[in-house]
PDB file of C-alpha atoms in Angstrom:
ATOM      1  CA  MET A   1     101.226 -58.915 296.871  1.00 80.00           C
ATOM      2  CA  SER A   2      97.506 -59.207 296.340  1.00 92.00           C
ATOM      3  CA  THR A   3      94.620 -58.610 298.693  1.00 95.00           C
ATOM      4  CA  VAL A   4      92.169 -61.245 299.791  1.00 96.00           C
ATOM      5  CA  THR A   5      88.697 -59.901 300.527  1.00 96.00           C
ATOM      6  CA  ARG A   6      85.312 -61.163 301.674  1.00 96.00           C
ATOM      7  CA  ALA A   7      84.496 -62.008 298.056  1.00 96.00           C
ATOM      8  CA  SER A   8      87.426 -64.377 297.660  1.00 95.00           C
ATOM      9  CA  LEU A   9      86.842 -66.040 301.040  1.00 96.00           C
ATOM     10  CA  ALA A  10      83.184 -66.530 300.131  1.00 96.00           C
ATOM     11  CA  GLU A  11      84.274 -67.987 296.786  1.00 95.00           C
ATOM     12  CA  HIS A  12      86.415 -70.557 298.614  1.00 94.00           C
ATOM     13  CA  ILE A  13      83.469 -71.534 300.809  1.00 95.00           C
ATOM     14  CA  TYR A  14      81.331 -71.821 297.691  1.00 95.00           C
ATOM     15  CA  SER A  15      83.801 -74.158 295.981  1.00 93.00           C
ATOM     16  CA  GLN A  16      84.635 -76.184 299.115  1.00 91.00           C
ATOM     17  CA  VAL A  17      81.201 -76.708 300.560  1.00 90.00           C
ATOM     18  CA  GLY A  18      78.796 -76.541 297.669  1.00 84.00           C
ATOM     19  CA  LEU A  19      76.496 -73.904 299.092  1.00 90.00           C
ATOM     20  CA  SER A  20      75.199 -71.128 296.857  1.00 93.00           C
ATOM     21  CA  ARG A  21      77.375 -68.044 296.477  1.00 94.00           C
ATOM     22  CA  ASN A  22      74.840 -66.004 298.425  1.00 95.00           C
ATOM     23  CA  GLU A  23      74.685 -68.440 301.278  1.00 94.00           C
ATOM     24  CA  SER A  24      78.489 -68.735 301.350  1.00 95.00           C
ATOM     25  CA  ALA A  25      78.768 -64.962 301.709  1.00 96.00           C
ATOM     26  CA  ASP A  26      76.076 -64.953 304.422  1.00 95.00           C
ATOM     27  CA  LEU A  27      77.860 -67.612 306.441  1.00 96.00           C
ATOM     28  CA  LEU A  28      81.178 -65.818 306.221  1.00 97.00           C
ATOM     29  CA  GLU A  29      79.449 -62.709 307.531  1.00 97.00           C
ATOM     30  CA  HIS A  30      77.804 -64.729 310.268  1.00 96.00           C
ATOM     31  CA  VAL A  31      81.183 -66.080 311.417  1.00 97.00           C
ATOM     32  CA  LEU A  32      82.807 -62.634 311.457  1.00 97.00           C
ATOM     33  CA  GLU A  33      79.842 -61.126 313.264  1.00 97.00           C
ATOM     34  CA  ARG A  34      79.824 -63.861 315.886  1.00 96.00           C
ATOM     35  CA  VAL A  35      83.541 -63.313 316.579  1.00 97.00           C
ATOM     36  CA  ALA A  36      83.017 -59.528 316.719  1.00 97.00           C
ATOM     37  CA  LYS A  37      80.098 -59.903 319.131  1.00 96.00           C
ATOM     38  CA  GLU A  38      82.157 -62.054 321.454  1.00 97.00           C
ATOM     39  CA  LEU A  39      84.975 -59.499 321.477  1.00 97.00           C
ATOM     40  CA  GLU A  40      82.490 -56.684 321.987  1.00 95.00           C
ATOM     41  CA  GLY A  41      81.447 -58.490 325.173  1.00 95.00           C
ATOM     42  CA  GLY A  42      85.083 -58.419 326.298  1.00 94.00           C
ATOM     43  CA  ASN A  43      85.583 -62.135 325.766  1.00 97.00           C
ATOM     44  CA  THR A  44      88.490 -63.957 324.171  1.00 97.00           C
ATOM     45  CA  VAL A  45      88.089 -65.894 320.931  1.00 98.00           C
ATOM     46  CA  LYS A  46      90.503 -68.759 320.491  1.00 98.00           C
ATOM     47  CA  ILE A  47      90.780 -70.378 317.077  1.00 98.00           C
ATOM     48  CA  SER A  48      93.098 -73.360 317.423  1.00 96.00           C
ATOM     49  CA  GLY A  49      95.751 -73.532 314.733  1.00 96.00           C
ATOM     50  CA  PHE A  50      95.148 -69.869 313.869  1.00 98.00           C
ATOM     51  CA  GLY A  51      95.358 -67.578 316.857  1.00 98.00           C
ATOM     52  CA  THR A  52      93.653 -65.843 319.737  1.00 98.00           C
ATOM     53  CA  PHE A  53      91.772 -62.560 319.686  1.00 98.00           C
ATOM     54  CA  SER A  54      91.460 -60.845 323.037  1.00 97.00           C
ATOM     55  CA  VAL A  55      90.552 -57.490 324.484  1.00 96.00           C
ATOM     56  CA  ARG A  56      93.120 -55.654 326.560  1.00 95.00           C
ATOM     57  CA  GLN A  57      92.413 -52.742 328.896  1.00 92.00           C
ATOM     58  CA  LYS A  58      94.765 -49.814 328.605  1.00 90.00           C
ATOM     59  CA  GLY A  59      95.058 -47.297 331.386  1.00 88.00           C
ATOM     60  CA  ARG A  60      95.032 -43.525 331.145  1.00 87.00           C
ATOM     61  CA  ARG A  61      98.325 -41.989 330.079  1.00 88.00           C
ATOM     62  CA  THR A  62      99.556 -38.651 328.927  1.00 90.00           C
ATOM     63  CA  GLY A  63     100.345 -38.375 325.274  1.00 90.00           C
ATOM     64  CA  ARG A  64     101.668 -35.538 323.200  1.00 91.00           C
ATOM     65  CA  ASN A  65     100.575 -34.131 319.907  1.00 91.00           C
ATOM     66  CA  PRO A  66     103.704 -34.890 317.895  1.00 91.00           C
ATOM     67  CA  LYS A  67     103.227 -31.824 315.735  1.00 92.00           C
ATOM     68  CA  THR A  68     102.592 -29.189 318.382  1.00 93.00           C
ATOM     69  CA  GLY A  69     104.135 -30.858 321.441  1.00 90.00           C
ATOM     70  CA  VAL A  70     100.990 -30.123 323.434  1.00 92.00           C
ATOM     71  CA  GLU A  71     100.217 -32.687 326.119  1.00 92.00           C
ATOM     72  CA  VAL A  72      96.898 -34.464 325.764  1.00 90.00           C
ATOM     73  CA  PRO A  73      95.401 -37.071 328.066  1.00 88.00           C
ATOM     74  CA  ILE A  74      94.853 -40.471 326.453  1.00 86.00           C
ATOM     75  CA  LEU A  75      91.784 -41.936 328.092  1.00 85.00           C
ATOM     76  CA  PRO A  76      91.517 -45.506 329.376  1.00 89.00           C
ATOM     77  CA  ARG A  77      90.407 -47.705 326.530  1.00 91.00           C
ATOM     78  CA  SER A  78      89.880 -51.284 325.437  1.00 93.00           C
ATOM     79  CA  VAL A  79      91.867 -52.492 322.481  1.00 94.00           C
ATOM     80  CA  LEU A  80      91.778 -55.654 320.455  1.00 96.00           C
ATOM     81  CA  VAL A  81      94.907 -57.765 320.243  1.00 96.00           C
ATOM     82  CA  PHE A  82      95.554 -60.773 318.052  1.00 98.00           C
ATOM     83  CA  ARG A  83      98.125 -63.341 319.068  1.00 98.00           C
ATOM     84  CA  PRO A  84      98.932 -65.704 316.196  1.00 98.00           C
ATOM     85  CA  SER A  85      99.311 -69.392 317.036  1.00 97.00           C
ATOM     86  CA  GLN A  86     102.683 -71.138 316.728  1.00 96.00           C
ATOM     87  CA  LEU A  87     101.283 -72.961 313.718  1.00 96.00           C
ATOM     88  CA  LEU A  88     100.412 -69.740 311.871  1.00 97.00           C
ATOM     89  CA  ARG A  89     103.755 -68.160 312.840  1.00 97.00           C
ATOM     90  CA  ALA A  90     105.533 -71.184 311.375  1.00 96.00           C
ATOM     91  CA  ARG A  91     103.381 -71.217 308.243  1.00 95.00           C
ATOM     92  CA  VAL A  92     104.061 -67.628 307.261  1.00 96.00           C
ATOM     93  CA  ASN A  93     107.769 -68.434 307.475  1.00 95.00           C
ATOM     94  CA  GLY A  94     107.371 -71.468 305.246  1.00 89.00           C
ATOM     95  CA  ARG A  95     108.127 -73.858 308.081  1.00 81.00           C
ATOM     96  CA  GLN A  96     106.330 -77.016 309.020  1.00 71.00           C
ATOM     97  CA  VAL A  97     106.554 -77.503 312.721  1.00 66.00           C
ATOM     98  CA  GLU A  98     105.866 -80.856 314.235  1.00 62.00           C
ATOM     99  CA  GLY A  99     104.195 -81.227 317.570  1.00 57.00           C
ATOM    100  CA  ILE A 100     102.171 -78.036 317.264  1.00 53.00           C
ATOM    101  CA  GLU A 101      99.753 -79.298 314.641  1.00 52.00           C
ATOM    102  CA  ASP A 102      96.871 -78.024 316.700  1.00 52.00           C
ATOM    103  CA  GLU A 103      96.840 -76.119 319.925  1.00 50.00           C
ATOM    104  CA  GLY A 104      94.556 -77.083 322.748  1.00 44.00           C
ATOM    105  CA  GLU A 105      91.220 -75.383 323.024  1.00 41.00           C
TER     106      GLU A 105
ATOM    107  CA  MET B   1      84.899 -68.784 322.840  1.00 97.00           C
ATOM    108  CA  THR B   2      86.790 -71.511 320.998  1.00 97.00           C
ATOM    109  CA  LYS B   3      86.606 -72.656 317.402  1.00 97.00           C
ATOM    110  CA  SER B   4      84.515 -75.688 318.352  1.00 96.00           C
ATOM    111  CA  GLU B   5      82.056 -73.478 320.253  1.00 97.00           C
ATOM    112  CA  LEU B   6      81.846 -71.171 317.248  1.00 97.00           C
ATOM    113  CA  ILE B   7      81.107 -74.163 315.005  1.00 97.00           C
ATOM    114  CA  ALA B   8      78.485 -75.488 317.421  1.00 96.00           C
ATOM    115  CA  GLU B   9      76.702 -72.120 317.600  1.00 95.00           C
ATOM    116  CA  LEU B  10      76.777 -71.659 313.869  1.00 95.00           C
ATOM    117  CA  ALA B  11      75.370 -75.156 313.377  1.00 96.00           C
ATOM    118  CA  ALA B  12      72.559 -74.470 315.848  1.00 96.00           C
ATOM    119  CA  ALA B  13      71.674 -71.223 314.052  1.00 95.00           C
ATOM    120  CA  ASN B  14      71.673 -72.966 310.657  1.00 94.00           C
ATOM    121  CA  PRO B  15      69.753 -76.211 311.179  1.00 94.00           C
ATOM    122  CA  HIS B  16      69.380 -76.697 307.418  1.00 93.00           C
ATOM    123  CA  LEU B  17      73.150 -77.257 307.108  1.00 93.00           C
ATOM    124  CA  LEU B  18      75.041 -80.425 307.911  1.00 93.00           C
ATOM    125  CA  GLY B  19      77.287 -80.209 310.959  1.00 92.00           C
ATOM    126  CA  ARG B  20      80.315 -81.254 308.945  1.00 92.00           C
ATOM    127  CA  ASP B  21      79.612 -78.536 306.370  1.00 94.00           C
ATOM    128  CA  VAL B  22      79.481 -75.894 309.102  1.00 96.00           C
ATOM    129  CA  GLU B  23      82.798 -77.183 310.380  1.00 96.00           C
ATOM    130  CA  LEU B  24      84.237 -77.086 306.865  1.00 96.00           C
ATOM    131  CA  ILE B  25      83.042 -73.485 306.409  1.00 96.00           C
ATOM    132  CA  VAL B  26      84.768 -72.304 309.584  1.00 97.00           C
ATOM    133  CA  GLN B  27      87.937 -74.267 308.769  1.00 96.00           C
ATOM    134  CA  THR B  28      87.963 -72.890 305.218  1.00 96.00           C
ATOM    135  CA  ILE B  29      87.759 -69.289 306.417  1.00 97.00           C
ATOM    136  CA  PHE B  30      90.709 -69.522 308.782  1.00 97.00           C
ATOM    137  CA  SER B  31      92.807 -71.768 306.552  1.00 95.00           C
ATOM    138  CA  GLU B  32      92.324 -69.420 303.587  1.00 97.00           C
ATOM    139  CA  ILE B  33      93.401 -66.456 305.698  1.00 98.00           C
ATOM    140  CA  SER B  34      96.460 -68.472 306.794  1.00 97.00           C
ATOM    141  CA  ALA B  35      97.227 -69.480 303.201  1.00 96.00           C
ATOM    142  CA  ALA B  36      97.012 -65.869 302.055  1.00 97.00           C
ATOM    143  CA  LEU B  37      99.429 -64.768 304.792  1.00 97.00           C
ATOM    144  CA  ALA B  38     101.786 -67.638 303.885  1.00 96.00           C
ATOM    145  CA  ARG B  39     101.852 -66.250 300.316  1.00 95.00           C
ATOM    146  CA  GLY B  40     102.616 -62.814 301.720  1.00 95.00           C
ATOM    147  CA  ASP B  41      99.190 -61.504 300.743  1.00 97.00           C
ATOM    148  CA  ARG B  42      97.025 -59.186 302.752  1.00 97.00           C
ATOM    149  CA  VAL B  43      93.511 -60.110 303.916  1.00 98.00           C
ATOM    150  CA  GLU B  44      91.199 -57.154 304.250  1.00 97.00           C
ATOM    151  CA  LEU B  45      87.764 -57.589 305.804  1.00 97.00           C
ATOM    152  CA  ARG B  46      86.150 -54.163 305.998  1.00 93.00           C
ATOM    153  CA  GLY B  47      84.613 -53.383 309.365  1.00 92.00           C
ATOM    154  CA  PHE B  48      86.379 -56.357 310.923  1.00 97.00           C
ATOM    155  CA  GLY B  49      90.049 -55.797 310.247  1.00 97.00           C
ATOM    156  CA  ALA B  50      93.070 -56.617 308.140  1.00 98.00           C
ATOM    157  CA  PHE B  51      95.573 -59.436 308.432  1.00 98.00           C
ATOM    158  CA  THR B  52      99.060 -58.788 307.105  1.00 98.00           C
ATOM    159  CA  VAL B  53     102.574 -60.074 307.623  1.00 97.00           C
ATOM    160  CA  LYS B  54     105.353 -57.876 308.918  1.00 97.00           C
ATOM    161  CA  LYS B  55     109.024 -58.483 308.348  1.00 95.00           C
ATOM    162  CA  ARG B  56     111.312 -58.600 311.366  1.00 94.00           C
ATOM    163  CA  ASP B  57     115.027 -58.119 310.766  1.00 94.00           C
ATOM    164  CA  ALA B  58     117.601 -60.594 311.980  1.00 93.00           C
ATOM    165  CA  ARG B  59     118.904 -59.664 315.402  1.00 93.00           C
ATOM    166  CA  THR B  60     121.091 -60.926 318.170  1.00 93.00           C
ATOM    167  CA  GLY B  61     118.974 -62.057 321.070  1.00 92.00           C
ATOM    168  CA  ARG B  62     119.766 -63.490 324.421  1.00 93.00           C
ATOM    169  CA  ASN B  63     118.645 -66.637 326.092  1.00 91.00           C
ATOM    170  CA  PRO B  64     116.807 -65.069 329.022  1.00 91.00           C
ATOM    171  CA  ARG B  65     117.739 -67.939 331.292  1.00 92.00           C
ATOM    172  CA  THR B  66     121.457 -68.178 330.604  1.00 93.00           C
ATOM    173  CA  GLY B  67     122.173 -64.742 329.181  1.00 90.00           C
ATOM    174  CA  GLU B  68     123.846 -66.435 326.248  1.00 93.00           C
ATOM    175  CA  MET B  69     123.842 -64.592 322.898  1.00 93.00           C
ATOM    176  CA  VAL B  70     121.828 -66.261 320.147  1.00 92.00           C
ATOM    177  CA  ALA B  71     121.395 -65.246 316.515  1.00 92.00           C
ATOM    178  CA  VAL B  72     117.717 -64.714 315.609  1.00 91.00           C
ATOM    179  CA  ASP B  73     117.119 -64.996 311.859  1.00 91.00           C
ATOM    180  CA  GLU B  74     115.044 -62.603 309.825  1.00 93.00           C
ATOM    181  CA  LYS B  75     111.411 -63.671 309.921  1.00 94.00           C
ATOM    182  CA  VAL B  76     107.907 -62.569 309.149  1.00 95.00           C
ATOM    183  CA  VAL B  77     105.155 -62.399 311.733  1.00 97.00           C
ATOM    184  CA  PRO B  78     101.391 -62.391 311.231  1.00 98.00           C
ATOM    185  CA  PHE B  79      99.736 -59.129 312.244  1.00 98.00           C
ATOM    186  CA  PHE B  80      96.091 -58.113 312.701  1.00 98.00           C
ATOM    187  CA  LYS B  81      94.808 -54.574 312.780  1.00 97.00           C
ATOM    188  CA  ALA B  82      91.195 -54.206 313.849  1.00 97.00           C
ATOM    189  CA  GLY B  83      88.932 -52.242 311.506  1.00 96.00           C
ATOM    190  CA  LYS B  84      87.351 -48.998 312.650  1.00 95.00           C
ATOM    191  CA  GLU B  85      83.946 -50.528 313.325  1.00 96.00           C
ATOM    192  CA  LEU B  86      85.308 -53.420 315.396  1.00 96.00           C
ATOM    193  CA  ARG B  87      87.741 -51.137 317.224  1.00 95.00           C
ATOM    194  CA  GLU B  88      84.829 -48.972 318.284  1.00 95.00           C
ATOM    195  CA  ARG B  89      82.618 -51.891 319.270  1.00 95.00           C
ATOM    196  CA  VAL B  90      85.339 -53.348 321.478  1.00 95.00           C
ATOM    197  CA  ASN B  91      85.781 -49.958 323.122  1.00 93.00           C
ATOM    198  CA  GLY B  92      82.128 -49.584 324.115  1.00 87.00           C
ATOM    199  CA  GLY B  93      81.049 -47.856 320.909  1.00 83.00           C
ATOM    200  CA  VAL B  94      83.574 -45.041 320.807  1.00 84.00           C
ATOM    201  CA  GLU B  95      86.756 -44.679 318.842  1.00 80.00           C
ATOM    202  CA  PRO B  96      89.656 -45.122 321.308  1.00 75.00           C
ATOM    203  CA  GLY B  97      91.148 -41.712 321.931  1.00 64.00           C
ATOM    204  CA  GLU B  98      87.914 -39.818 321.463  1.00 55.00           C
ATOM    205  CA  ASP B  99      86.327 -38.087 324.389  1.00 51.00           C
TER     206      ASP B  99
END
């Protein structure tokens, strides 16, 4: 198993689009930042054929330090959840699924 | 925000690029992440998060409507874990769990 990083994604943009390496890296950053900003504002980001990023509110609950057993309050918080599309779910299992080529936007 | 809105915004912010190139850039990013996950690779984007696949064992499920038992094969599912920076930004600037 290898790890794909910003550098390799930028390299793919470079070879696919014909921009300079610098500009490819900048645009990748721009895309990630734009998605992050949207999520920061509490909004959902839906990438058809890939998945949906959304922010979920979690209420206050009582947790426990697993080591000491001491009860600690877990404060209300907002967490990011990613729901992969049917297409991506099928792809990672090596399946081609017809009829879900692209999900509506 | 949808993918087409993301493409439109990116195109507006980069008037020197062709619209179809901006579209290709956005498509390339998400299709390369998908391809990596399909190979079983991990995609790590510091500050943003990491995409991985997780294996789920075969199990016996039930059709929720009929209550009938159905065999569910072993499968892998895509998983995303937000990076520290993004986790904090989404939570109003503080690490969830901190006071």
